[in-house]
Short mmCIF file of C-alpha atoms in Angstrom, two decimals:
data_model
loop_
_atom_site.label_atom_id
_atom_site.label_comp_id
_atom_site.label_asym_id
_atom_site.label_seq_id
_atom_site.Cartn_x
_atom_site.Cartn_y
_atom_site.Cartn_z
CA MET A 1 14.95 -31.71 44.39
CA LYS A 2 16.60 -31.09 40.83
CA LEU A 3 16.99 -33.91 38.48
CA PHE A 4 20.10 -32.54 36.88
CA ASP A 5 21.89 -29.85 39.13
CA THR A 6 24.45 -29.03 36.27
CA ASN A 7 25.40 -28.65 32.47
CA ASN A 8 27.64 -31.62 33.29
CA SER A 9 24.58 -34.07 34.53
CA ILE A 10 22.91 -33.12 31.30
CA SER A 11 26.14 -33.77 29.33
CA GLU A 12 26.56 -37.52 31.13
CA LEU A 13 23.11 -38.79 30.83
CA ILE A 14 23.67 -37.79 27.03
CA LYS A 15 26.81 -39.61 26.58
CA SER A 16 25.39 -42.48 28.42
CA VAL A 17 22.21 -42.77 25.81
CA ASN A 18 24.68 -42.62 23.10
CA GLN A 19 26.32 -45.23 24.53
CA LYS A 20 23.79 -47.31 25.37
CA ASP A 21 23.59 -50.75 23.09
CA TYR A 22 26.13 -49.03 20.82
CA PRO A 23 27.70 -52.36 19.14
CA GLN A 24 24.27 -53.34 18.45
CA ARG A 25 23.20 -49.97 16.74
CA PHE A 26 26.43 -49.54 15.06
CA CYS A 27 25.75 -52.99 12.99
CA PHE A 28 22.16 -51.81 12.16
CA MET A 29 23.48 -48.61 10.97
CA LEU A 30 25.78 -50.57 8.86
CA PHE A 31 22.80 -52.53 7.32
CA GLY A 32 21.09 -49.45 6.77
CA MET A 33 23.85 -47.99 5.03
CA PHE A 34 24.36 -50.86 2.80
CA LEU A 35 20.84 -50.97 2.19
CA SER A 36 20.55 -47.53 0.91
CA SER A 37 23.46 -48.18 -1.65
CA VAL A 38 21.60 -51.27 -2.91
CA SER A 39 18.62 -48.94 -3.43
CA PHE A 40 20.89 -46.33 -5.22
CA ASN A 41 22.72 -48.84 -7.15
CA LEU A 42 19.78 -51.20 -8.05
CA PHE A 43 16.92 -48.66 -8.51
CA PHE A 44 18.76 -45.21 -9.09
CA GLN A 45 21.41 -45.05 -10.82
CA PRO A 46 20.97 -47.43 -13.84
CA TYR A 47 17.74 -45.38 -14.71
CA ASN A 48 19.06 -41.59 -13.62
CA ILE A 49 16.72 -41.26 -10.81
CA VAL A 50 17.70 -38.25 -9.09
CA THR A 51 16.01 -37.82 -5.58
CA GLY A 52 18.16 -35.45 -4.18
CA GLY A 53 20.91 -35.73 -1.35
CA THR A 54 24.87 -36.32 -2.62
CA SER A 55 23.72 -39.52 -4.28
CA GLY A 56 21.58 -37.73 -6.55
CA LEU A 57 24.43 -35.28 -7.20
CA SER A 58 26.65 -37.64 -7.90
CA LEU A 59 24.41 -39.10 -11.20
CA ILE A 60 24.62 -35.40 -12.47
CA ALA A 61 28.44 -35.17 -12.14
CA ARG A 62 28.99 -38.49 -13.87
CA GLU A 63 26.56 -37.41 -16.62
CA LEU A 64 28.48 -34.14 -17.05
CA PHE A 65 31.71 -34.97 -16.48
CA GLY A 66 32.07 -38.90 -16.13
CA ILE A 67 33.01 -38.75 -12.22
CA ASP A 68 32.71 -42.37 -10.54
CA PRO A 69 29.65 -41.48 -7.87
CA SER A 70 31.17 -43.33 -5.21
CA LEU A 71 34.26 -40.93 -5.61
CA PHE A 72 32.20 -37.96 -6.08
CA ILE A 73 29.89 -38.96 -2.85
CA PHE A 74 33.06 -38.93 -1.11
CA ILE A 75 34.65 -36.11 -2.05
CA ALA A 76 31.42 -33.80 -1.85
CA SER A 77 30.55 -35.48 1.78
CA ILE A 78 34.38 -34.38 3.09
CA ILE A 79 33.70 -30.73 2.02
CA LEU A 80 30.56 -30.44 3.71
CA ILE A 81 32.17 -32.56 6.81
CA ILE A 82 34.23 -29.24 6.69
CA ILE A 83 31.79 -27.01 6.27
CA SER A 84 29.99 -28.52 9.31
CA PHE A 85 32.83 -27.97 11.49
CA ILE A 86 32.82 -24.42 10.66
CA PHE A 87 29.12 -23.61 11.10
CA LEU A 88 27.96 -26.29 13.50
CA GLY A 89 30.47 -26.94 15.45
CA VAL A 90 32.82 -30.45 16.46
CA LYS A 91 29.85 -32.36 18.70
CA THR A 92 27.38 -32.12 15.84
CA THR A 93 29.75 -32.86 12.94
CA MET A 94 31.29 -35.85 14.73
CA GLY A 95 27.90 -37.65 14.36
CA THR A 96 27.83 -37.77 10.76
CA ILE A 97 31.71 -38.77 10.16
CA ILE A 98 30.82 -42.96 10.01
CA GLY A 99 28.06 -42.52 7.62
CA VAL A 100 29.98 -40.35 5.40
CA LEU A 101 33.13 -42.69 5.32
CA VAL A 102 30.80 -45.71 5.44
CA PHE A 103 28.19 -44.94 2.64
CA PRO A 104 30.88 -44.28 -0.40
CA ILE A 105 32.44 -47.77 0.60
CA PHE A 106 29.32 -49.66 0.00
CA VAL A 107 28.07 -47.71 -2.72
CA LYS A 108 31.71 -48.84 -4.65
CA ALA A 109 31.32 -52.30 -3.14
CA THR A 110 27.35 -52.68 -4.64
CA SER A 111 28.03 -50.65 -7.83
CA HIS A 112 27.71 -53.86 -9.90
CA ILE A 113 24.52 -55.26 -8.31
CA SER A 114 22.48 -54.47 -11.16
CA GLU A 115 24.56 -56.97 -13.40
CA LEU A 116 23.58 -59.55 -10.36
CA ILE A 117 20.07 -58.80 -10.03
CA ASN A 118 18.42 -57.78 -13.49
CA ILE A 119 15.22 -56.13 -13.00
CA GLN A 120 13.21 -56.81 -16.01
CA THR A 121 11.05 -53.85 -16.34
CA GLU A 122 10.82 -50.93 -18.47
CA SER A 123 8.47 -49.23 -15.98
CA ILE A 124 10.56 -46.05 -14.35
CA PHE A 125 7.42 -45.43 -12.27
CA LEU A 126 7.78 -48.91 -10.70
CA ILE A 127 11.54 -48.84 -10.10
CA SER A 128 11.01 -45.28 -8.33
CA VAL A 129 8.38 -46.91 -6.21
CA PHE A 130 10.72 -49.84 -4.95
CA GLY A 131 14.07 -47.42 -4.71
CA GLY A 132 11.60 -45.26 -2.67
CA VAL A 133 10.21 -48.37 -0.42
CA ILE A 134 13.97 -49.50 0.04
CA GLY A 135 15.60 -46.27 0.64
CA GLY A 136 13.23 -45.14 3.38
CA PHE A 137 13.23 -48.52 5.02
CA ALA A 138 17.08 -47.89 5.04
CA SER A 139 17.04 -43.97 6.23
CA GLY A 140 14.81 -45.59 9.24
CA ILE A 141 17.24 -47.95 10.18
CA ILE A 142 19.79 -45.26 10.10
CA LEU A 143 17.95 -42.44 11.81
CA LYS A 144 16.26 -44.83 14.32
CA ASN A 145 19.35 -46.22 15.65
CA GLY A 146 20.93 -42.60 16.31
CA PHE A 147 23.12 -41.95 13.24
CA SER A 148 23.38 -40.09 10.18
CA ALA A 149 24.48 -40.70 6.60
CA GLY A 150 25.72 -37.14 6.42
CA GLY A 151 25.97 -35.36 2.97
CA THR A 152 23.27 -32.49 2.42
CA GLN A 153 21.77 -33.05 5.88
CA ILE A 154 24.51 -31.06 6.95
CA LEU A 155 23.08 -28.19 4.74
CA ASN A 156 19.98 -28.45 5.87
CA GLN A 157 20.91 -28.48 9.61
CA ILE A 158 23.03 -25.37 8.70
CA MET A 159 19.79 -23.61 7.06
CA CYS A 160 17.86 -24.85 10.19
CA LYS A 161 20.03 -23.20 12.34
CA TYR A 162 20.94 -20.15 10.63
CA LEU A 163 17.65 -19.24 8.59
CA LYS A 164 15.48 -20.49 11.24
CA ILE A 165 13.42 -22.66 9.53
CA SER A 166 12.37 -26.57 9.94
CA MET A 167 14.65 -29.48 9.43
CA GLY A 168 11.55 -30.63 7.13
CA THR A 169 11.46 -27.27 5.37
CA ALA A 170 15.19 -27.51 4.92
CA SER A 171 15.49 -30.58 3.63
CA LEU A 172 12.28 -29.88 1.09
CA ILE A 173 14.13 -27.00 -0.39
CA ILE A 174 17.50 -28.58 -0.79
CA ASN A 175 16.40 -31.43 -2.47
CA THR A 176 13.98 -29.65 -4.66
CA ILE A 177 16.92 -27.74 -6.30
CA ILE A 178 18.80 -30.61 -7.03
CA ILE A 179 15.62 -32.46 -8.72
CA VAL A 180 15.14 -29.28 -10.63
CA GLY A 181 18.61 -29.55 -11.84
CA ALA A 182 18.53 -32.87 -12.66
CA SER A 183 15.60 -32.42 -15.01
CA PHE A 184 17.80 -30.21 -17.10
CA VAL A 185 20.13 -33.08 -17.78
CA PHE A 186 17.94 -36.26 -17.53
CA GLY A 187 14.43 -34.75 -18.06
CA ILE A 188 10.98 -33.96 -16.82
CA PRO A 189 9.63 -37.57 -16.57
CA LYS A 190 12.58 -38.87 -14.61
CA SER A 191 12.27 -35.91 -12.38
CA LEU A 192 8.37 -36.36 -11.46
CA CYS A 193 9.46 -40.02 -10.98
CA ALA A 194 11.83 -38.87 -8.40
CA VAL A 195 9.45 -36.85 -6.73
CA ILE A 196 7.28 -39.70 -6.03
CA SER A 197 9.89 -41.91 -4.86
CA LEU A 198 11.29 -39.11 -2.51
CA TYR A 199 7.59 -39.06 -1.05
CA ILE A 200 7.23 -42.79 -0.19
CA SER A 201 10.78 -42.87 0.97
CA SER A 202 10.11 -39.63 3.57
CA VAL A 203 6.54 -42.23 4.56
CA VAL A 204 8.55 -45.21 4.71
CA THR A 205 11.40 -43.85 7.14
CA ASP A 206 8.73 -42.25 9.39
CA ARG A 207 7.31 -45.61 9.60
CA ILE A 208 10.21 -47.08 10.68
CA ILE A 209 11.23 -44.85 13.03
CA LEU A 210 7.48 -44.55 14.80
CA GLY A 211 6.21 -47.77 13.83
CA ILE A 212 2.65 -48.57 12.93
CA SER A 213 0.28 -47.32 15.13
CA ASP A 214 -1.95 -49.89 16.43
CA LYS A 215 -3.38 -47.87 19.41
CA LYS A 216 -5.50 -44.23 19.52
CA VAL A 217 -5.07 -41.74 22.44
CA PHE A 218 -8.63 -39.77 23.11
CA TYR A 219 -8.45 -36.49 24.78
CA ILE A 220 -12.21 -35.72 25.52
CA VAL A 221 -13.50 -32.35 27.29
CA THR A 222 -16.69 -32.68 28.48
CA LYS A 223 -18.94 -31.96 31.33
CA LYS A 224 -20.49 -35.85 31.58
CA ASP A 225 -16.86 -37.16 32.40
CA LYS A 226 -18.57 -39.49 34.83
CA GLU A 227 -20.60 -41.31 32.21
CA ILE A 228 -18.07 -41.33 29.55
CA LYS A 229 -15.10 -42.48 32.26
CA GLU A 230 -17.65 -45.22 33.57
CA TYR A 231 -18.53 -46.64 29.60
CA ILE A 232 -14.57 -46.89 29.16
CA ILE A 233 -13.58 -48.62 32.27
CA ASN A 234 -16.61 -51.31 32.57
CA ASN A 235 -17.43 -51.70 28.67
CA LEU A 236 -14.20 -51.36 27.00
CA SER A 237 -12.15 -52.66 30.01
CA HIS A 238 -9.58 -50.07 29.62
CA SER A 239 -8.36 -47.54 32.37
CA VAL A 240 -8.82 -43.65 31.87
CA THR A 241 -6.98 -40.46 33.12
CA SER A 242 -9.34 -37.68 34.25
CA ILE A 243 -7.49 -34.19 33.96
CA ALA A 244 -8.66 -30.92 35.54
CA ALA A 245 -9.15 -28.61 32.39
CA GLN A 246 -10.12 -25.01 32.18
CA GLY A 247 -11.16 -22.76 29.12
CA GLY A 248 -8.47 -20.74 27.99
CA TYR A 249 -11.09 -17.78 26.72
CA SER A 250 -14.23 -18.66 28.45
CA ASN A 251 -12.20 -19.86 31.96
CA LYS A 252 -14.99 -22.45 32.33
CA LYS A 253 -13.75 -25.65 34.04
CA ASN A 254 -14.32 -29.12 32.69
CA LYS A 255 -12.88 -32.62 33.11
CA MET A 256 -10.58 -33.89 30.18
CA LEU A 257 -10.27 -37.21 30.01
CA MET A 258 -7.40 -39.30 28.90
CA CYS A 259 -7.42 -42.81 27.31
CA VAL A 260 -5.59 -45.15 25.22
CA ILE A 261 -7.71 -47.97 23.11
CA PRO A 262 -6.76 -50.10 20.47
CA THR A 263 -7.34 -48.72 17.02
CA ASN A 264 -10.45 -51.59 16.43
CA GLU A 265 -12.21 -49.71 19.34
CA TYR A 266 -11.62 -46.48 17.86
CA PHE A 267 -15.21 -46.12 16.01
CA MET A 268 -16.98 -47.38 18.75
CA LEU A 269 -15.59 -45.05 21.54
CA LYS A 270 -15.80 -41.87 19.01
CA GLU A 271 -19.56 -42.75 18.40
CA VAL A 272 -20.47 -43.69 22.09
CA VAL A 273 -18.67 -40.09 23.09
CA GLN A 274 -20.71 -38.11 20.53
CA THR A 275 -23.93 -40.05 21.99
CA ILE A 276 -23.48 -39.38 25.61
CA ASP A 277 -22.47 -35.45 25.20
CA LYS A 278 -22.81 -34.09 21.75
CA ASP A 279 -21.47 -30.81 23.05
CA ALA A 280 -17.94 -32.73 24.17
CA PHE A 281 -14.98 -31.89 22.58
CA PHE A 282 -12.36 -34.53 21.77
CA LEU A 283 -8.93 -34.57 20.37
CA ILE A 284 -7.87 -38.36 18.63
CA ILE A 285 -4.40 -38.93 17.85
CA ASP A 286 -2.48 -41.87 16.59
CA SER A 287 -0.05 -43.75 19.60
CA TYR A 288 3.17 -45.61 18.72
CA GLU A 289 4.14 -46.62 21.75
CA VAL A 290 3.14 -46.59 25.29
CA VAL A 291 5.39 -47.17 28.50
CA GLY A 292 4.23 -47.33 32.50
CA GLY A 293 0.81 -46.69 33.56
CA ALA A 294 -1.53 -48.02 36.37
#
């Protein structure tokens, strides 16, 4: 029996997922947009730190042409929405419209927050660090709840679709162009701080989306699977899955063990595996969520 008989079944599933807990996710998205605008107006705008995106471009436009950042973000985003309709289609574009409308409003609403919260520091480095942390936290909340802020992310999607490159590479290219352009307007030191802030933001975004890993997954290919399995079950009190494995080159048959353990037991299991079978091959990766099991 097939899980999905038609494309309509898949479309219905996608629609169901998008509608799941929508009011709650929408509220989190609004909170993320608010935090993002606070980060922009409290840290980046007063110090002219351009970290990319339409918000970064708005600082360049303000410096060169005196355009209000919120107005520039709104106009630029509308233009990008039209481009998205042409190159990405209606379905993809609809998911970004809310962000395009909401973010400029929050940017305008929080434009005077730096007057209310006076950050008494002349360290551009500290400003870029804290701006990156809050901005990354905001982006993580927005993305984790299935929304998009739109903006230059639309260009990333277009490059990904037509140039066959990853979203990460496309984002790097677009933001690099913006930051390099900003270096001619605001100077190289501030652009270097922007790079630091952008990196911190990306790390924090990933942590918000994936969470903090408190478990490790071991994939162990060994000839002494019984001894290692016995140790895991009897000494560490964790379950383990045994999988038949075959070498792609040698065609030799082995057993592969898979188990999930707390991070604080990582060192012990690694050392025990190497002691029991010095020829064992194993891979250790982070585990962010474990669902089910027996």
